[in-house]
mmCIF file with all atom_site columns, N, CA and C in Angstrom:
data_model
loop_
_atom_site.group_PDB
_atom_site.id
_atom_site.type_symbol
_atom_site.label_atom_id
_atom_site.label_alt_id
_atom_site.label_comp_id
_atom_site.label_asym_id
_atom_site.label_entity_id
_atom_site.label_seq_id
_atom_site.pdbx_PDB_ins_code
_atom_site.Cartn_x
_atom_site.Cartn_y
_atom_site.Cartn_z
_atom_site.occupancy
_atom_site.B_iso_or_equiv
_atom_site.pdbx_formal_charge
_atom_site.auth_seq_id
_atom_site.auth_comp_id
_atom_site.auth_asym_id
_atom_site.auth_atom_id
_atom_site.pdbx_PDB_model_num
ATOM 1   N N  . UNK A 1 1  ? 114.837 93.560  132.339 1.00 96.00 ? 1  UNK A N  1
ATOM 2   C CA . UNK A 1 1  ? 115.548 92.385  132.810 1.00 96.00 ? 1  UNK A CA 1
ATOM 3   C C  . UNK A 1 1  ? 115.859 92.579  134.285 1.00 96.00 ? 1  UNK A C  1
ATOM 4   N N  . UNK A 1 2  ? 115.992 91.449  134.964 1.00 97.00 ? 2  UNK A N  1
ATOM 5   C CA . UNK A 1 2  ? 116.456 91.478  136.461 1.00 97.00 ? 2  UNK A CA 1
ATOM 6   C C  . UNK A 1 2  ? 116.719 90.331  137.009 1.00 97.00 ? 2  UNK A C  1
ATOM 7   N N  . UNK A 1 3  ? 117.664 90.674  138.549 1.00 97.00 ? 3  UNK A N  1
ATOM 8   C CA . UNK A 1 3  ? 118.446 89.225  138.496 1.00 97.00 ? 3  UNK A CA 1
ATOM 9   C C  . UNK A 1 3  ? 118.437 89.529  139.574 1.00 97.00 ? 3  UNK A C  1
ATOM 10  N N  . UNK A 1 4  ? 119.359 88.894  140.712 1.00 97.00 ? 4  UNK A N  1
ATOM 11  C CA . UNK A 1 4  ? 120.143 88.858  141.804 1.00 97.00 ? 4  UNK A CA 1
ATOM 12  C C  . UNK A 1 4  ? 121.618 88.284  141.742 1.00 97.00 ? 4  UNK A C  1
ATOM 13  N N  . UNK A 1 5  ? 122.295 89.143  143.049 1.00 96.00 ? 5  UNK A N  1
ATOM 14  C CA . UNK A 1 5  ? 123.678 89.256  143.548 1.00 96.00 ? 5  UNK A CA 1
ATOM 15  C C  . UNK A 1 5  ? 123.968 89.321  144.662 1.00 96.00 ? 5  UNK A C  1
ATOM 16  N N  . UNK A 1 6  ? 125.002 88.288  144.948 1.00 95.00 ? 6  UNK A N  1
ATOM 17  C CA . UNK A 1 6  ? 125.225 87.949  146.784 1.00 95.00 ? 6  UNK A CA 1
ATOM 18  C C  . UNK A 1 6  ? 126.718 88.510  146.395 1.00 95.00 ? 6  UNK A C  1
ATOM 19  N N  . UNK A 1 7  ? 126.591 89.269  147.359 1.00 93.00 ? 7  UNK A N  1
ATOM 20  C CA . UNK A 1 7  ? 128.071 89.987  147.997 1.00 93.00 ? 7  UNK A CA 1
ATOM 21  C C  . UNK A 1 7  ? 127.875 90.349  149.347 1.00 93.00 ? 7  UNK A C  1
ATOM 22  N N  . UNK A 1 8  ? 129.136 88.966  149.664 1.00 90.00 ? 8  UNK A N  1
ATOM 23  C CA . UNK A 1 8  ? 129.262 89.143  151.119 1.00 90.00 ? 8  UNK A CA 1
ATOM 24  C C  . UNK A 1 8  ? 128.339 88.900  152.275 1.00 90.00 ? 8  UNK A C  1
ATOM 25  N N  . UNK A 1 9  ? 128.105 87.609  151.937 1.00 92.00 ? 9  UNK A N  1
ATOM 26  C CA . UNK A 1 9  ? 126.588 86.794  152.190 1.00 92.00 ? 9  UNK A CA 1
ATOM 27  C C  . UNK A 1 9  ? 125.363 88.114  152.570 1.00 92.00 ? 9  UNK A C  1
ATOM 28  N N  . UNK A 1 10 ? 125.466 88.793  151.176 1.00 94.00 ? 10 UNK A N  1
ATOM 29  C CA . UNK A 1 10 ? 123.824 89.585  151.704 1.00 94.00 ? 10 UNK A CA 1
ATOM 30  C C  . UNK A 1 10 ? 123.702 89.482  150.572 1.00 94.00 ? 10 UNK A C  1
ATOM 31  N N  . UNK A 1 11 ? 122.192 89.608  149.576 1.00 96.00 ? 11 UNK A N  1
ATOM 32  C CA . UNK A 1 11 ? 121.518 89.771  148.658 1.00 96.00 ? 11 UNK A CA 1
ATOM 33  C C  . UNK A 1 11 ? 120.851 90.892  148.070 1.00 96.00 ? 11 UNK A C  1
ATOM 34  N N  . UNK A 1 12 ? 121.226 91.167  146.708 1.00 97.00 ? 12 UNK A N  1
ATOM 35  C CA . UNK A 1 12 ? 120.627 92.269  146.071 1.00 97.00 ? 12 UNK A CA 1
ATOM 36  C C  . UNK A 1 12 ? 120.039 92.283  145.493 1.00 97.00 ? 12 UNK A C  1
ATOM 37  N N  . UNK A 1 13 ? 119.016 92.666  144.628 1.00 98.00 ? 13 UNK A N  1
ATOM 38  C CA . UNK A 1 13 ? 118.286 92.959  143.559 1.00 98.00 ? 13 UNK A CA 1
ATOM 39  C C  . UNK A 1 13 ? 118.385 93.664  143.011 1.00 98.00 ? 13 UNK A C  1
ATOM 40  N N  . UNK A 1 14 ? 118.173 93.521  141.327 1.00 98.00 ? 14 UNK A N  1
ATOM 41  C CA . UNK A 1 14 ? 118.818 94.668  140.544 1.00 98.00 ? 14 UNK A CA 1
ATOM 42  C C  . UNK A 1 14 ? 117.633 94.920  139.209 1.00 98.00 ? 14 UNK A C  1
ATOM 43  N N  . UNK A 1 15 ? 117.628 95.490  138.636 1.00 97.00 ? 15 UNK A N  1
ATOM 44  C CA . UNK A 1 15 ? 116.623 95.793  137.088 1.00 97.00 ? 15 UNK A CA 1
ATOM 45  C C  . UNK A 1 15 ? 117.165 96.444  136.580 1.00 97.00 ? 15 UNK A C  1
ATOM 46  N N  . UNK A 1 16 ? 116.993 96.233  135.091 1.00 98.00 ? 16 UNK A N  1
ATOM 47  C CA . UNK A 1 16 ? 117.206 97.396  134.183 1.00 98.00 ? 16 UNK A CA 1
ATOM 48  C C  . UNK A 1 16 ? 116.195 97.257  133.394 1.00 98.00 ? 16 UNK A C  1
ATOM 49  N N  . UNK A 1 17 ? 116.178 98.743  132.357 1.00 97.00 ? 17 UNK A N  1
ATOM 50  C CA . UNK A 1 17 ? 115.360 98.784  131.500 1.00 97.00 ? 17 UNK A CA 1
ATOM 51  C C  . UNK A 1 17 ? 115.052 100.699 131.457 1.00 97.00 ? 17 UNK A C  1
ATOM 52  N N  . UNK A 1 18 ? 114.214 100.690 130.534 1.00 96.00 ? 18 UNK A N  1
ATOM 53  C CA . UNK A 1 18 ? 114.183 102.370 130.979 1.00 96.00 ? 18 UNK A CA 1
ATOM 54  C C  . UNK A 1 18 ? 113.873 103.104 131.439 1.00 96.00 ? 18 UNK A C  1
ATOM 55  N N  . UNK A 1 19 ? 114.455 104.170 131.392 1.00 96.00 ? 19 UNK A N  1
ATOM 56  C CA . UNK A 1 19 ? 114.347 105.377 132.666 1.00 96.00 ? 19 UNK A CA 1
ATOM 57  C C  . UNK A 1 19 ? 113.187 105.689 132.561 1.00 96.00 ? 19 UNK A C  1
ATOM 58  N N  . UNK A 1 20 ? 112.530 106.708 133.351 1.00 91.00 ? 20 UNK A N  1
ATOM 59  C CA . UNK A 1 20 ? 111.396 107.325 134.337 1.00 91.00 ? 20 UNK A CA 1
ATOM 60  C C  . UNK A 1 20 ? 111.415 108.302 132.969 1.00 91.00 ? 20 UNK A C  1
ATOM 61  N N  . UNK A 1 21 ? 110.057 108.848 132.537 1.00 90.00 ? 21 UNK A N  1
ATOM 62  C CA . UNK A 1 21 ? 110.024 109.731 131.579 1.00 90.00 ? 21 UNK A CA 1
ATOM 63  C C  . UNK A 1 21 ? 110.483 111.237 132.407 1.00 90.00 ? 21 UNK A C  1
ATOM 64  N N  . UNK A 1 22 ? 110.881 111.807 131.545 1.00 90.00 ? 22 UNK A N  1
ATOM 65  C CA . UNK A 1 22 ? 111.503 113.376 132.182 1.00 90.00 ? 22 UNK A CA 1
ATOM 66  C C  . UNK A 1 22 ? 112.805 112.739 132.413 1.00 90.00 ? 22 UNK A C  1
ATOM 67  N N  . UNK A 1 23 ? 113.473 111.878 132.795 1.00 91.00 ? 23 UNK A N  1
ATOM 68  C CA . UNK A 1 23 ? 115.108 111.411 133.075 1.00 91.00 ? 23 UNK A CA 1
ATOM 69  C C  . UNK A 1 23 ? 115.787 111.851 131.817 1.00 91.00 ? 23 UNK A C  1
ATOM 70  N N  . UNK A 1 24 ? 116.856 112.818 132.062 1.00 93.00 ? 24 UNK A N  1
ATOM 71  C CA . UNK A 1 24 ? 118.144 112.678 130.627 1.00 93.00 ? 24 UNK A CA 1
ATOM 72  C C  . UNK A 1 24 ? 118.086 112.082 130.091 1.00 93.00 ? 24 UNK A C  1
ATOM 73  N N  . UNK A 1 25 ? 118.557 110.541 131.049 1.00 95.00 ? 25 UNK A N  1
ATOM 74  C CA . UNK A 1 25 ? 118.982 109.714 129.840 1.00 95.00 ? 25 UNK A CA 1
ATOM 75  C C  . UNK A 1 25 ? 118.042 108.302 129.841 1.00 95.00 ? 25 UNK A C  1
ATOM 76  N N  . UNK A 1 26 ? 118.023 107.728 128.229 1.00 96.00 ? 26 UNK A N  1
ATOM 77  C CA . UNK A 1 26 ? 116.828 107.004 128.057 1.00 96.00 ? 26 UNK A CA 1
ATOM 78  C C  . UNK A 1 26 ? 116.439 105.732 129.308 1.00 96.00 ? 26 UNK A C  1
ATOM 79  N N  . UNK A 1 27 ? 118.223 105.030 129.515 1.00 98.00 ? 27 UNK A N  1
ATOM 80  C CA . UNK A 1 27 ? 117.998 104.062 130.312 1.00 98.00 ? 27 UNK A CA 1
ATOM 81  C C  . UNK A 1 27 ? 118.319 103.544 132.034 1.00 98.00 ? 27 UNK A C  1
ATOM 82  N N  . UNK A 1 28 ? 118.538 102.948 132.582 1.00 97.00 ? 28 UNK A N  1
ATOM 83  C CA . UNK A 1 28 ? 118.918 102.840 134.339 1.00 97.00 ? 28 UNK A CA 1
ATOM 84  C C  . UNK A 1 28 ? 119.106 101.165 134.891 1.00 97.00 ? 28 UNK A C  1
ATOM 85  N N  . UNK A 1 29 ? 119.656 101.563 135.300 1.00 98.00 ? 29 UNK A N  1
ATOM 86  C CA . UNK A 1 29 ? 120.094 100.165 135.978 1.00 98.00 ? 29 UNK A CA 1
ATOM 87  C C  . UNK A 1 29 ? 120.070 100.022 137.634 1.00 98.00 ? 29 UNK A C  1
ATOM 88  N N  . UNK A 1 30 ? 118.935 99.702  138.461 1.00 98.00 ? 30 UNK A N  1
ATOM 89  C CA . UNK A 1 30 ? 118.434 100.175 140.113 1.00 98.00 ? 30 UNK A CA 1
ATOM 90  C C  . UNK A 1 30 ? 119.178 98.698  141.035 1.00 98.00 ? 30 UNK A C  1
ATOM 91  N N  . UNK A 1 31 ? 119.662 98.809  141.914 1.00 98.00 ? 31 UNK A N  1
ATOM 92  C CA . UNK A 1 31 ? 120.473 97.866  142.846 1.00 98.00 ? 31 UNK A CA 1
ATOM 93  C C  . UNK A 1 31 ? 119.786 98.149  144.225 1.00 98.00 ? 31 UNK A C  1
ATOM 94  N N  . UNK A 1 32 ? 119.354 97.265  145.114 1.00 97.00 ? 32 UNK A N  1
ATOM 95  C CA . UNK A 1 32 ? 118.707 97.319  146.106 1.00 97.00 ? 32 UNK A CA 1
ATOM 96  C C  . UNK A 1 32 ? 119.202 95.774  147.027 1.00 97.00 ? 32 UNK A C  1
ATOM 97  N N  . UNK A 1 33 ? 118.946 96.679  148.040 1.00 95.00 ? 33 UNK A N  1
ATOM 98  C CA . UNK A 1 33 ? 118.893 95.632  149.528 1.00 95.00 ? 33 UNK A CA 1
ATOM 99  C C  . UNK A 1 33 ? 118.036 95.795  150.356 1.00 95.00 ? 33 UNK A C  1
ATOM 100 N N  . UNK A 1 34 ? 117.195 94.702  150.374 1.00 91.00 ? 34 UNK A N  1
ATOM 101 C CA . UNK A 1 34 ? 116.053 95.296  151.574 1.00 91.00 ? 34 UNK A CA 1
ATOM 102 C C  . UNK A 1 34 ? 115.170 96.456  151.249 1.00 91.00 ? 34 UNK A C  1
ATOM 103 N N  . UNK A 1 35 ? 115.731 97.614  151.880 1.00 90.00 ? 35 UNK A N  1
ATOM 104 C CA . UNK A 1 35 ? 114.483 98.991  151.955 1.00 90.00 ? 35 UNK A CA 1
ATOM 105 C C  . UNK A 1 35 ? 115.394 99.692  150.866 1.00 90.00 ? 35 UNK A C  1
ATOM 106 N N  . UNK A 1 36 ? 116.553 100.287 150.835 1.00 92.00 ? 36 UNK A N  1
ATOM 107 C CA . UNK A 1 36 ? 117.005 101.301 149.862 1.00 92.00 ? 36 UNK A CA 1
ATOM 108 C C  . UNK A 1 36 ? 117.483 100.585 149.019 1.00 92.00 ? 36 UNK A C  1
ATOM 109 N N  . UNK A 1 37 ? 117.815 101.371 147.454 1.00 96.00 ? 37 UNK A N  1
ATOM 110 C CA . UNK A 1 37 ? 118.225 100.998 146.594 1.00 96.00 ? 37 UNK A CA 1
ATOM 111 C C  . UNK A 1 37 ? 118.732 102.617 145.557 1.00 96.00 ? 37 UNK A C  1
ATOM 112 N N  . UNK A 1 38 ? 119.907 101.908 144.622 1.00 97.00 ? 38 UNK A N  1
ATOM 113 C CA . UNK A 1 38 ? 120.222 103.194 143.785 1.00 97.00 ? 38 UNK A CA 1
ATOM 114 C C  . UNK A 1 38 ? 120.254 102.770 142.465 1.00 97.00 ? 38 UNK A C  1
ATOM 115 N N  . UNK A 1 39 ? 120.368 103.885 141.825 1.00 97.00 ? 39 UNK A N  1
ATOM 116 C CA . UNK A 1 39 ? 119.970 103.706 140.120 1.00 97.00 ? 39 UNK A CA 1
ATOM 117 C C  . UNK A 1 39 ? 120.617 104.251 139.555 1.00 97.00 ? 39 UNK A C  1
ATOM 118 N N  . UNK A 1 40 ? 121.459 103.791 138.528 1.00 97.00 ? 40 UNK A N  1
ATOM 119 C CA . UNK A 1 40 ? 122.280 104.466 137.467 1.00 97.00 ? 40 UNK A CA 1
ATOM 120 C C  . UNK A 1 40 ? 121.746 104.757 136.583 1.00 97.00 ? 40 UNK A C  1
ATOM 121 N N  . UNK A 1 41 ? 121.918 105.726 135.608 1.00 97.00 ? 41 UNK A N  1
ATOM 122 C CA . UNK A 1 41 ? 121.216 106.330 134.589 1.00 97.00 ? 41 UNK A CA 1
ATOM 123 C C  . UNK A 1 41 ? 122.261 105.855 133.375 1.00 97.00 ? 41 UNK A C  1
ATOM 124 N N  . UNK A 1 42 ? 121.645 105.632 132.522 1.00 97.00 ? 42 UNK A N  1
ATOM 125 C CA . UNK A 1 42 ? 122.820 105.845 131.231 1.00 97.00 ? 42 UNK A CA 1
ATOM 126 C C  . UNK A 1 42 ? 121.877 106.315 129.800 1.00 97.00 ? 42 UNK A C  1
ATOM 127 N N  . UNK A 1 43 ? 122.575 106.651 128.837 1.00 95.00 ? 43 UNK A N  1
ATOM 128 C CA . UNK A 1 43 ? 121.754 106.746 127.468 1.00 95.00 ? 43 UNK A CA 1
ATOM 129 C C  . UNK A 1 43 ? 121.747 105.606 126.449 1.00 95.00 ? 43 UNK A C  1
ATOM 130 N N  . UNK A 1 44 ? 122.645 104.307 126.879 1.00 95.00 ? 44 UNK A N  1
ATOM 131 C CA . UNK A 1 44 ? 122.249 103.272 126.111 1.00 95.00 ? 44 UNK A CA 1
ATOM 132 C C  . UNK A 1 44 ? 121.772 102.013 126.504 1.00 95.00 ? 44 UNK A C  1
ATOM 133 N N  . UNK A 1 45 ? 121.005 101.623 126.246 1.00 96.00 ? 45 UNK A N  1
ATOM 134 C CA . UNK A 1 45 ? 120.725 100.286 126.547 1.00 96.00 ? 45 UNK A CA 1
ATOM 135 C C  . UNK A 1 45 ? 121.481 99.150  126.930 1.00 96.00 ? 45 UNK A C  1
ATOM 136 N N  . UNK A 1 46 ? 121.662 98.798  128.207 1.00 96.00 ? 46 UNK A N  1
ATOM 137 C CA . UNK A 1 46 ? 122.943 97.823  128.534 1.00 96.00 ? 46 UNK A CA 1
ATOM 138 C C  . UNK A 1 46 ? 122.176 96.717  128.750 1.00 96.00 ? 46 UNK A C  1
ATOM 139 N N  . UNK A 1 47 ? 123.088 95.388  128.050 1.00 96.00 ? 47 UNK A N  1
ATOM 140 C CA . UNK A 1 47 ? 122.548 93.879  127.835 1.00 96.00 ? 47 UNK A CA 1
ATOM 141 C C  . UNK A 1 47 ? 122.851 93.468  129.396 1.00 96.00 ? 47 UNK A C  1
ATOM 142 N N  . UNK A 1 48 ? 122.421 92.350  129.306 1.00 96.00 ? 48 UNK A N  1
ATOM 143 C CA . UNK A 1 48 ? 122.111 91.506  130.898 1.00 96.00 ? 48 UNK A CA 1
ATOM 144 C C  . UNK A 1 48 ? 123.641 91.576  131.424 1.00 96.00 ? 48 UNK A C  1
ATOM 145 N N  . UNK A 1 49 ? 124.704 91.170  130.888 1.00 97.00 ? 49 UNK A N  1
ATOM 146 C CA . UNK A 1 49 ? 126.225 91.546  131.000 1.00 97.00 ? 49 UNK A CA 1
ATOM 147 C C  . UNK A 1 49 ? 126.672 93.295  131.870 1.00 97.00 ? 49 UNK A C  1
ATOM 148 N N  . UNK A 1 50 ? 126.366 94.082  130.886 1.00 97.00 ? 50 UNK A N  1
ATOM 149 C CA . UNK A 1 50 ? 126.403 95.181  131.539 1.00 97.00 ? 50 UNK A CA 1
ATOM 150 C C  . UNK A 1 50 ? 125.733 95.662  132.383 1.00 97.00 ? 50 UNK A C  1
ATOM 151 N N  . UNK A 1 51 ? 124.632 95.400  132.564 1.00 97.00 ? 51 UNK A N  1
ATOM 152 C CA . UNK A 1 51 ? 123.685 95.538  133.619 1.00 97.00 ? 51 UNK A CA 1
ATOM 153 C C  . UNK A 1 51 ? 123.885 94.404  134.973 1.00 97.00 ? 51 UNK A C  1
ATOM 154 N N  . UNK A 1 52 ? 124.301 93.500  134.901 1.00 97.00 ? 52 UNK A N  1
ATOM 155 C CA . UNK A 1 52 ? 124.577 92.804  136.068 1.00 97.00 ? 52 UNK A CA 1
ATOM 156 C C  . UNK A 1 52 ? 126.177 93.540  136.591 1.00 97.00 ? 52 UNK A C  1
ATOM 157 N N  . UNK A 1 53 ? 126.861 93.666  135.566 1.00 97.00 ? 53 UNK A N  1
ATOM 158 C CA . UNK A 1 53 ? 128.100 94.877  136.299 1.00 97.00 ? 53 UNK A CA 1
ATOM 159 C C  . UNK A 1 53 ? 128.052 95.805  136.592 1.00 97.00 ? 53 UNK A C  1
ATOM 160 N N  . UNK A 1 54 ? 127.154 96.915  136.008 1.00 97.00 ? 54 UNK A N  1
ATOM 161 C CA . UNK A 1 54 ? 126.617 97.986  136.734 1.00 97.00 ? 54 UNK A CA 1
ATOM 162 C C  . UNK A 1 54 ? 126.080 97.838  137.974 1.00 97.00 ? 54 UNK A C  1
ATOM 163 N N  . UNK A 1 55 ? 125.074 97.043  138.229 1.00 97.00 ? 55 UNK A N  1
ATOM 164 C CA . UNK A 1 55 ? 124.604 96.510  139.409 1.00 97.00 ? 55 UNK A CA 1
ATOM 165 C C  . UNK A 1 55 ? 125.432 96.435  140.656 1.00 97.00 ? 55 UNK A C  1
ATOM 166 N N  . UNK A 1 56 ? 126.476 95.264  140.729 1.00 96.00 ? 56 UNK A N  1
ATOM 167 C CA . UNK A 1 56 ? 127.670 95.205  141.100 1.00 96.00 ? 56 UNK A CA 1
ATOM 168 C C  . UNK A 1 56 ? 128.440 96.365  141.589 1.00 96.00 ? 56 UNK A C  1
ATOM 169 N N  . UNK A 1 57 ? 128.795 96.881  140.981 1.00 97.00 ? 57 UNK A N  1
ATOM 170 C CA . UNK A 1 57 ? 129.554 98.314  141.061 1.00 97.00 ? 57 UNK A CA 1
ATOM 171 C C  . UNK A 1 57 ? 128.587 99.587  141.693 1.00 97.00 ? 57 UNK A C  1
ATOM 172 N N  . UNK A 1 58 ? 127.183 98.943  142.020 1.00 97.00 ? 58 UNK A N  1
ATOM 173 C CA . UNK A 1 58 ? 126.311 100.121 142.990 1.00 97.00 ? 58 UNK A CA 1
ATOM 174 C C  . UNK A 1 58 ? 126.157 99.758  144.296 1.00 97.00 ? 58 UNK A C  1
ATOM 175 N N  . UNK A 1 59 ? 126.602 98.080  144.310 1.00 97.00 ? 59 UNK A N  1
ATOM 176 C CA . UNK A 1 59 ? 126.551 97.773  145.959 1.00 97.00 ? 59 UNK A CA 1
ATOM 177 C C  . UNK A 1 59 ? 127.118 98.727  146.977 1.00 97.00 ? 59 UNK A C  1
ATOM 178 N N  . UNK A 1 60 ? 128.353 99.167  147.015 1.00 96.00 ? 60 UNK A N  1
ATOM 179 C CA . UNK A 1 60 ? 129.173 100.272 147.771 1.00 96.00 ? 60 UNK A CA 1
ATOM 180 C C  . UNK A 1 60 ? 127.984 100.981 147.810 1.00 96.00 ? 60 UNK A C  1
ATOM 181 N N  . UNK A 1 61 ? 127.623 101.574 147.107 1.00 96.00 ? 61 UNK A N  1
ATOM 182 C CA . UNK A 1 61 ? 126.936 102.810 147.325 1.00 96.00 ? 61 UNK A CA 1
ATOM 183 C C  . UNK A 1 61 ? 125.394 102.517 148.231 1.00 96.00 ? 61 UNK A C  1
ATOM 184 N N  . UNK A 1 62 ? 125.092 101.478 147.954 1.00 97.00 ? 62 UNK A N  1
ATOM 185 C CA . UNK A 1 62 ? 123.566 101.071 148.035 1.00 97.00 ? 62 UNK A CA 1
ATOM 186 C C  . UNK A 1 62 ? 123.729 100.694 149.493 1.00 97.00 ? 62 UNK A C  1
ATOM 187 N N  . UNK A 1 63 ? 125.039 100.137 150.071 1.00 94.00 ? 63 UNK A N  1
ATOM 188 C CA . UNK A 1 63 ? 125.251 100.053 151.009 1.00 94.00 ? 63 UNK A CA 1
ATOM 189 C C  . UNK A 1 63 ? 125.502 100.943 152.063 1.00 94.00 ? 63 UNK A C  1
ATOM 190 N N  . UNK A 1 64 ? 125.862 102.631 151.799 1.00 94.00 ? 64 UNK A N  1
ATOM 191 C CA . UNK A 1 64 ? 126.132 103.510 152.301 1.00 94.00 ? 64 UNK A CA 1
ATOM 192 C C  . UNK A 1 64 ? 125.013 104.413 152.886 1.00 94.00 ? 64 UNK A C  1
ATOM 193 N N  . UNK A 1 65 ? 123.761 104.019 151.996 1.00 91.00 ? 65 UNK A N  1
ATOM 194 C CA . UNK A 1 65 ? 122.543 104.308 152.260 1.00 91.00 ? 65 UNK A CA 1
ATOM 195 C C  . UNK A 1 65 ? 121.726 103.247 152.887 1.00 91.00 ? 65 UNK A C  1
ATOM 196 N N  . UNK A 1 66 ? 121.646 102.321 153.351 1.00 71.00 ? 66 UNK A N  1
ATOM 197 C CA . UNK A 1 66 ? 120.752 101.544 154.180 1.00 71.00 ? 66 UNK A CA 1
ATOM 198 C C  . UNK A 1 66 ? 121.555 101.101 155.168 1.00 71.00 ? 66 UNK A C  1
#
């Protein structure tokens, strides 16, 4: 699944679905702007709900890197 999120008139992009084989945990949730982006890992499958809040809650970070 994937969507977009404006915070603070800039735009993000986000996906989930599952992790990279060899990753801990089964699933991830990736938030991006432009060139960088970050990815949360988790072990359960999060619905479009949790995954658009996870998302959300990686802007700070996604922002610290680009």
């Amino acid at each position: 699944m994937e969507g977009t999120i404006n915070v603070a008139d800039k735009k993000y992009w986000w996906w989930a679905g599952p992790a990279n084989d060899g990753a801990e945990e089964r699933y991830c949730v990736h938030c991006r702007h432009e060139t960088f982006g970050v990815t949360q890992y988790m072990d359960t499958e999060p619905d479009k709900q949790l995954a658009e809040e996870t998302a959300k809650a990686l802007v700070s970070k996604v922002d610290s890197v680009s």
